[in-house]
């Protein structure tokens, strides 16, 4: 009598067990995050890896300036960023378990709260940082309300546009539900001189209209109006107009120590990294040669210390995240789910592309952090909350079915 043995390295299945059942580790991860869909697991896995990678790079890029600004404490910025990661990831897991009806029910309250918090920057609680009046300080904690206003705007836009999806007949049907409140939010952010955050908010509005089925001719007209308004707003400030001028015409010798300082040193950092980099922690540019190296220009430090390979790894991770989010968007039939997930995808991936383009000199300096990687508690927590909303909506997706295994052909 012949005895059939299982293949090496794989335990024999229990009698009556379904061979299509996923491994126990996958089941544990699904229970932890409250999601079952494989694309949602791809998204959350990529995000967690980006956060951990970001903590390593924040420690490396901020150690020097942190020691100089905090009486020799090399870990001050890193510990603060780690604290926000410990806050943001559990919050992401908590809201990932909320039903989708929760977001529709509280969308109006969320956007009103976001606008109210943004108003605080113009009171005694607000303060200027880097030329932007978009920060508040309360009980020793600082925050950027516009980061949370972006998430509130996403949920509100998905709510008001879901009932009108694919039913836009004229300009009024496109403009009236979405533009007035969105315009108020953008104007409030622009009043604080934060053009970078305002540009991402405009991209969120256009993305929500696109995924709601607004005709492309109307969206093209809105893009033209936005472009004209951006040019006029840039001309109202000598700092912004000079940054655009050196981006278009190159740096003159008199611009090197002022407008071109960050852009030039970011390119020098990327170029000095080569293919394999100078080694983790061995950056020379972070020794106060590149302002905001741990936040807006952390991609330059990645390119310097980890080289072209490290920079490509970051690009691949964001590409994987974009693929996972797009697959979720395509899988949603409910307009609310599709609009919210699509707007968050444009927010996260668009901001990453803008940040990297600024470091590479392809765009003028806008002051936007690299999502999940740059130092900044408000940006990290709001981005993790946005992914939590994506996971919450992904719970309504049907699981893909696998065909039952049949007999092997001879």
Coordinates of C-alpha atoms in Angstrom, one line a residue:
X1 CA 0.0 0.0 0.0
X2 CA 1.4 3.4 -1.0
X3 CA 1.6 6.2 1.6
X4 CA 0.9 9.8 0.2
X5 CA 3.1 12.3 2.0
X6 CA 2.5 16.1 2.0
X7 CA 5.1 18.3 0.2
X8 CA 8.1 19.4 2.2
X9 CA 7.8 22.7 4.0
X10 CA 4.0 22.7 4.0
X11 CA 1.9 21.0 6.7
X12 CA -0.8 18.6 5.7
X13 CA -4.3 20.1 5.7
X14 CA -6.6 19.0 8.4
X15 CA -9.4 16.6 7.3
X16 CA -12.3 18.6 6.1
X17 CA -10.4 21.9 5.9
X18 CA -10.9 24.2 2.9
X19 CA -7.7 24.6 0.9
X20 CA -8.7 28.1 -0.1
X21 CA -8.7 29.3 3.6
X22 CA -5.9 32.0 4.0
X23 CA -3.1 31.5 6.5
X24 CA -3.6 32.2 10.2
X25 CA -1.3 35.3 10.0
X26 CA -3.5 36.9 7.2
X27 CA -6.6 36.2 9.2
X28 CA -5.1 37.8 12.3
X29 CA -4.2 40.9 10.3
X30 CA -7.7 41.1 8.9
X31 CA -9.2 40.9 12.3
X32 CA -6.8 43.6 13.7
X33 CA -7.6 46.1 11.0
X34 CA -11.3 45.2 10.6
X35 CA -11.0 44.7 6.8
X36 CA -11.2 41.6 4.7
X37 CA -10.6 42.9 1.2
X38 CA -7.1 42.2 -0.2
X39 CA -6.8 45.7 -1.7
X40 CA -7.5 47.2 1.6
X41 CA -4.8 45.0 3.2
X42 CA -2.4 46.2 0.5
X43 CA -3.2 49.8 1.3
X44 CA -2.8 49.5 5.1
X45 CA 0.4 47.4 4.8
X46 CA 2.0 50.0 2.5
X47 CA 1.0 52.8 4.8
X48 CA 2.4 51.2 8.0
X49 CA 5.6 50.5 6.2
X50 CA 5.9 54.1 5.0
X51 CA 5.3 55.4 8.6
X52 CA 8.0 53.1 10.0
X53 CA 10.4 54.1 7.2
X54 CA 9.5 57.7 7.9
X55 CA 10.4 57.4 11.5
X56 CA 13.8 56.1 10.6
X57 CA 14.4 58.9 8.2
X58 CA 13.1 61.6 10.6
X59 CA 15.6 60.4 13.2
X60 CA 18.5 60.5 10.7
X61 CA 17.6 63.9 9.2
X62 CA 16.7 65.7 12.4
X63 CA 19.4 64.5 14.8
X64 CA 21.7 67.5 14.2
X65 CA 19.2 70.3 14.3
X66 CA 17.3 68.6 17.2
X67 CA 20.5 68.6 19.3
X68 CA 21.2 72.2 18.5
X69 CA 17.7 73.4 19.3
X70 CA 16.9 71.2 22.3
X71 CA 20.1 71.4 24.4
X72 CA 21.8 68.3 23.1
X73 CA 18.7 66.1 22.8
X74 CA 19.3 64.3 19.5
X75 CA 15.9 62.4 19.7
X76 CA 13.5 65.3 20.4
X77 CA 12.0 65.5 17.0
X78 CA 12.0 61.8 16.5
X79 CA 10.3 61.1 19.8
X80 CA 7.6 63.7 19.0
X81 CA 7.0 62.1 15.6
X82 CA 6.9 58.7 17.2
X83 CA 4.3 59.9 19.6
X84 CA 2.1 61.1 16.8
X85 CA 2.5 57.8 15.0
X86 CA 1.5 56.0 18.2
X87 CA -1.6 58.2 18.3
X88 CA -2.4 58.1 14.6
X89 CA -2.2 54.4 13.9
X90 CA -4.6 53.3 16.7
X91 CA -7.0 56.0 15.6
X92 CA -6.8 54.7 12.1
X93 CA -7.6 51.2 13.3
X94 CA -10.5 52.5 15.4
X95 CA -12.2 54.5 12.7
X96 CA -11.6 51.7 10.2
X97 CA -14.3 49.7 12.1
X98 CA -16.9 52.5 11.8
X99 CA -19.8 51.9 9.4
X100 CA -20.0 54.1 6.3
X101 CA -23.3 55.6 7.5
X102 CA -21.4 57.3 10.3
X103 CA -19.5 59.5 7.8
X104 CA -22.6 60.6 6.0
X105 CA -24.4 61.3 9.3
X106 CA -21.6 63.5 10.7
X107 CA -20.2 65.0 7.5
X108 CA -21.9 68.4 7.9
X109 CA -20.7 68.7 11.6
X110 CA -17.2 67.7 10.6
X111 CA -16.8 70.4 8.0
X112 CA -18.3 73.0 10.3
X113 CA -15.8 72.0 13.0
X114 CA -13.0 72.1 10.5
X115 CA -13.9 75.7 9.5
X116 CA -14.2 76.7 13.1
X117 CA -10.7 75.3 13.9
X118 CA -9.3 77.1 10.9
X119 CA -10.8 80.4 12.2
X120 CA -8.7 80.0 15.4
X121 CA -5.5 80.7 13.4
X122 CA -6.6 84.3 13.1
X123 CA -7.2 84.7 16.9
X124 CA -4.7 84.9 19.7
X125 CA -4.1 81.1 19.5
X126 CA -2.7 81.4 16.0
X127 CA 1.0 82.1 15.2
X128 CA 3.2 82.4 12.2
X129 CA 5.6 79.7 11.2
X130 CA 7.7 79.8 8.0
X131 CA 5.7 82.8 6.7
X132 CA 2.3 80.9 7.1
X133 CA -0.3 81.9 9.6
X134 CA -1.9 78.5 9.7
X135 CA -0.9 77.2 13.1
X136 CA -2.4 77.3 16.5
X137 CA -0.9 76.7 19.9
X138 CA -3.1 75.4 22.7
X139 CA -1.9 74.1 26.2
X140 CA 1.6 73.7 24.9
X141 CA 0.6 71.7 21.8
X142 CA 0.8 73.0 18.3
X143 CA -1.4 71.9 15.4
X144 CA -2.2 72.8 11.8
X145 CA -6.1 72.9 11.5
X146 CA -6.0 72.9 7.7
X147 CA -4.7 69.3 7.7
X148 CA -7.9 68.2 9.4
X149 CA -10.0 70.5 7.3
X150 CA -8.9 68.6 4.3
X151 CA -10.4 65.3 5.7
X152 CA -13.6 67.1 6.7
X153 CA -13.9 68.5 3.2
X154 CA -13.5 65.1 1.7
X155 CA -16.3 63.5 3.7
X156 CA -18.6 66.5 3.2
X157 CA -18.0 66.6 -0.6
X158 CA -18.7 62.9 -0.9
X159 CA -22.0 63.4 1.1
X160 CA -23.4 66.3 -0.9
X161 CA -22.2 64.9 -4.3
X162 CA -23.3 61.3 -3.8
X163 CA -27.0 62.1 -4.4
X164 CA -26.2 64.0 -7.5
X165 CA -23.7 61.6 -9.0
X166 CA -23.8 61.3 -12.8
X167 CA -26.7 63.8 -12.9
X168 CA -24.9 67.0 -13.7
X169 CA -26.8 68.9 -16.4
X170 CA -25.4 72.4 -16.3
X171 CA -23.0 74.7 -14.6
X172 CA -25.3 75.3 -11.7
X173 CA -25.6 71.6 -10.8
X174 CA -21.8 71.4 -10.7
X175 CA -21.1 74.5 -8.8
X176 CA -23.9 74.9 -6.3
X177 CA -23.5 71.7 -4.1
X178 CA -19.7 71.7 -3.9
X179 CA -18.1 75.1 -4.6
X180 CA -19.4 77.6 -2.0
X181 CA -18.2 75.7 1.2
X182 CA -15.1 74.5 -0.6
X183 CA -14.3 78.0 -1.7
X184 CA -14.7 79.3 1.8
X185 CA -12.3 76.7 3.1
X186 CA -9.7 77.4 0.5
X187 CA -10.0 81.2 1.0
X188 CA -9.5 80.8 4.8
X189 CA -6.3 78.7 4.1
X190 CA -5.1 81.3 1.5
X191 CA -5.7 84.0 4.1
X192 CA -3.0 82.3 6.1
X193 CA -0.6 82.5 3.1
X194 CA -0.5 78.7 2.8
X195 CA -0.6 78.2 -1.0
X196 CA 0.6 74.6 -0.8
X197 CA -2.2 73.3 1.4
X198 CA -4.7 75.4 -0.6
X199 CA -3.6 73.8 -3.9
X200 CA -4.1 70.3 -2.4
X201 CA -7.6 71.3 -1.2
X202 CA -8.5 72.5 -4.7
X203 CA -7.2 69.2 -6.1
X204 CA -9.5 67.4 -3.6
X205 CA -12.5 69.4 -4.8
X206 CA -11.8 68.7 -8.5
X207 CA -11.2 65.0 -7.7
X208 CA -14.5 64.7 -5.9
X209 CA -16.4 66.3 -8.8
X210 CA -14.6 64.0 -11.3
X211 CA -15.4 60.8 -9.4
X212 CA -19.0 62.1 -9.0
X213 CA -19.3 62.1 -12.8
X214 CA -19.1 65.9 -13.5
X215 CA -18.6 66.5 -17.3
X216 CA -15.0 67.1 -18.2
X217 CA -15.8 70.4 -20.0
X218 CA -17.0 71.9 -16.8
X219 CA -13.9 70.6 -14.9
X220 CA -11.6 72.0 -17.6
X221 CA -13.3 75.4 -17.1
X222 CA -12.8 75.2 -13.4
X223 CA -9.2 74.3 -13.8
X224 CA -8.6 77.3 -16.0
X225 CA -10.2 79.6 -13.4
X226 CA -8.1 78.1 -10.7
X227 CA -4.9 78.5 -12.7
X228 CA -5.7 82.2 -13.3
X229 CA -6.5 82.7 -9.6
X230 CA -3.2 81.0 -8.6
X231 CA -1.2 83.3 -10.8
X232 CA -2.9 86.4 -9.5
X233 CA -2.4 85.2 -5.9
X234 CA 1.3 84.4 -6.5
X235 CA 1.8 87.9 -7.8
X236 CA 0.5 89.5 -4.6
X237 CA 3.6 88.3 -2.7
X238 CA 7.2 89.1 -3.6
X239 CA 8.4 85.9 -1.9
X240 CA 6.0 83.7 -4.0
X241 CA 6.7 85.6 -7.2
X242 CA 10.4 85.3 -6.7
X243 CA 10.2 81.6 -6.2
X244 CA 8.2 81.2 -9.4
X245 CA 10.7 83.4 -11.2
X246 CA 13.7 81.4 -10.3
X247 CA 11.9 78.2 -11.1
X248 CA 11.1 79.5 -14.6
X249 CA 14.3 81.4 -15.4
X250 CA 16.9 79.7 -13.1
X251 CA 18.9 81.1 -10.2
X252 CA 20.9 84.3 -10.5
X253 CA 24.0 84.7 -8.2
X254 CA 22.1 87.2 -6.0
X255 CA 19.4 84.6 -5.5
X256 CA 21.6 81.8 -4.2
X257 CA 21.6 82.7 -0.5
X258 CA 17.9 83.5 -0.4
X259 CA 15.3 82.1 -2.8
X260 CA 17.5 79.3 -4.3
X261 CA 19.1 78.1 -1.1
X262 CA 16.8 75.2 -0.4
X263 CA 16.4 74.1 -4.1
X264 CA 20.1 74.1 -4.8
X265 CA 21.1 72.3 -1.7
X266 CA 18.3 69.7 -2.2
X267 CA 19.7 68.9 -5.7
X268 CA 23.2 68.8 -4.3
X269 CA 22.1 66.3 -1.7
X270 CA 20.4 64.1 -4.3
X271 CA 23.4 64.2 -6.6
X272 CA 25.9 63.4 -3.9
X273 CA 24.0 60.2 -3.0
X274 CA 24.8 58.4 -6.2
X275 CA 23.3 55.0 -6.7
X276 CA 23.8 53.5 -3.2
X277 CA 24.0 56.6 -1.1
X278 CA 26.5 57.8 1.5
X279 CA 25.0 55.6 4.2
X280 CA 22.1 56.0 6.7
X281 CA 23.0 58.8 9.1
X282 CA 25.9 60.1 7.1
X283 CA 24.3 63.0 5.3
X284 CA 26.3 66.2 5.2
X285 CA 23.4 68.4 4.0
X286 CA 21.5 67.9 7.2
X287 CA 24.1 69.8 9.1
X288 CA 22.0 73.0 8.8
X289 CA 22.8 73.3 5.0
X290 CA 19.2 72.4 4.1
X291 CA 16.4 74.0 6.1
X292 CA 13.4 71.8 6.9
X293 CA 15.4 68.7 6.0
X294 CA 13.3 66.5 8.3
X295 CA 9.9 67.8 6.9
X296 CA 9.5 69.4 3.4
X297 CA 12.8 68.2 2.0
X298 CA 13.2 64.8 3.6
X299 CA 13.2 63.2 0.2
X300 CA 16.5 64.9 -0.5
X301 CA 18.0 63.3 2.6
X302 CA 16.6 59.9 1.5
X303 CA 18.4 60.4 -1.9
X304 CA 21.6 61.4 -0.2
X305 CA 21.8 58.7 2.4
X306 CA 20.2 55.8 0.6
X307 CA 21.0 56.9 -3.0
X308 CA 19.0 56.3 -6.1
X309 CA 17.9 52.9 -4.8
X310 CA 16.3 54.4 -1.7
X311 CA 14.6 57.1 -3.7
X312 CA 13.2 54.5 -6.1
X313 CA 11.9 52.4 -3.2
X314 CA 9.9 55.4 -1.9
X315 CA 8.5 56.0 -5.4
X316 CA 7.5 52.3 -5.8
X317 CA 5.8 52.4 -2.4
X318 CA 3.7 55.3 -3.3
X319 CA 2.9 53.6 -6.7
X320 CA 1.8 50.5 -4.9
X321 CA -0.4 52.7 -2.6
X322 CA -1.9 54.4 -5.6
X323 CA -2.7 51.0 -7.3
X324 CA -4.3 49.8 -4.1
X325 CA -6.4 52.9 -3.7
X326 CA -7.4 52.9 -7.4
X327 CA -8.5 49.3 -7.2
X328 CA -10.7 50.2 -4.2
X329 CA -12.2 53.1 -6.2
X330 CA -13.0 50.9 -9.1
X331 CA -14.5 48.3 -6.8
X332 CA -17.0 50.7 -5.2
X333 CA -20.5 50.9 -6.7
X334 CA -21.9 53.3 -4.1
X335 CA -21.2 56.9 -5.2
X336 CA -20.4 58.1 -1.7
X337 CA -17.7 55.4 -1.2
X338 CA -16.2 56.0 -4.7
X339 CA -16.0 59.8 -4.3
X340 CA -14.5 59.7 -0.8
X341 CA -11.9 57.1 -1.6
X342 CA -11.0 58.8 -4.9
X343 CA -10.6 62.2 -3.3
X344 CA -8.4 60.8 -0.5
X345 CA -6.3 59.0 -3.2
X346 CA -5.7 62.3 -5.1
X347 CA -4.9 64.0 -1.8
X348 CA -2.3 61.5 -0.6
X349 CA -0.7 60.6 -3.9
X350 CA -0.9 64.1 -5.3
X351 CA 0.7 65.6 -2.3
X352 CA 3.5 63.0 -2.5
X353 CA 4.1 63.8 -6.2
X354 CA 4.2 67.6 -5.5
X355 CA 6.6 67.2 -2.7
X356 CA 9.0 65.1 -4.7
X357 CA 8.7 67.4 -7.7
X358 CA 9.6 70.4 -5.5
X359 CA 12.7 68.6 -4.3
X360 CA 13.7 67.7 -7.9
X361 CA 13.2 71.3 -9.0
X362 CA 10.3 70.5 -11.2
X363 CA 8.0 72.8 -9.2
X364 CA 8.6 76.0 -7.2
X365 CA 8.9 75.6 -3.4
X366 CA 5.4 75.1 -1.9
X367 CA 6.1 73.8 1.6
X368 CA 4.2 70.5 1.5
X369 CA 5.3 67.5 3.6
X370 CA 5.8 64.0 2.1
X371 CA 2.8 62.0 3.4
X372 CA 3.6 59.4 6.2
X373 CA 7.4 60.2 6.0
X374 CA 8.0 63.9 6.7
X375 CA 8.1 65.2 10.3
X376 CA 4.9 66.9 11.3
X377 CA 2.2 65.6 13.7
X378 CA -0.8 67.2 12.2
X379 CA 0.0 66.0 8.7
X380 CA 0.8 62.4 9.9
X381 CA -2.4 62.0 12.0
X382 CA -4.7 63.5 9.4
X383 CA -3.3 61.3 6.7
X384 CA -3.7 58.2 8.9
X385 CA -7.3 59.2 9.7
X386 CA -7.9 59.5 5.9
X387 CA -6.6 56.0 5.4
X388 CA -8.9 54.9 8.2
X389 CA -11.9 56.3 6.3
X390 CA -10.8 54.4 3.2
X391 CA -10.6 51.2 5.3
X392 CA -14.0 51.9 6.8
X393 CA -15.6 52.2 3.4
X394 CA -13.7 49.2 2.0
X395 CA -15.6 47.0 4.5
X396 CA -18.6 47.3 2.3
X397 CA -16.8 45.8 -0.7
X398 CA -17.6 42.1 -1.6
X399 CA -14.7 39.8 -1.2
X400 CA -13.3 38.4 -4.4
X401 CA -14.2 34.8 -5.0
X402 CA -11.7 32.1 -5.8
X403 CA -12.5 29.2 -8.0
X404 CA -12.6 25.9 -6.3
X405 CA -9.6 23.8 -6.9
X406 CA -10.2 21.0 -9.4
X407 CA -8.3 17.9 -10.3
X408 CA -4.9 18.4 -11.9
X409 CA -4.8 17.5 -15.6
X410 CA -2.4 14.8 -16.5

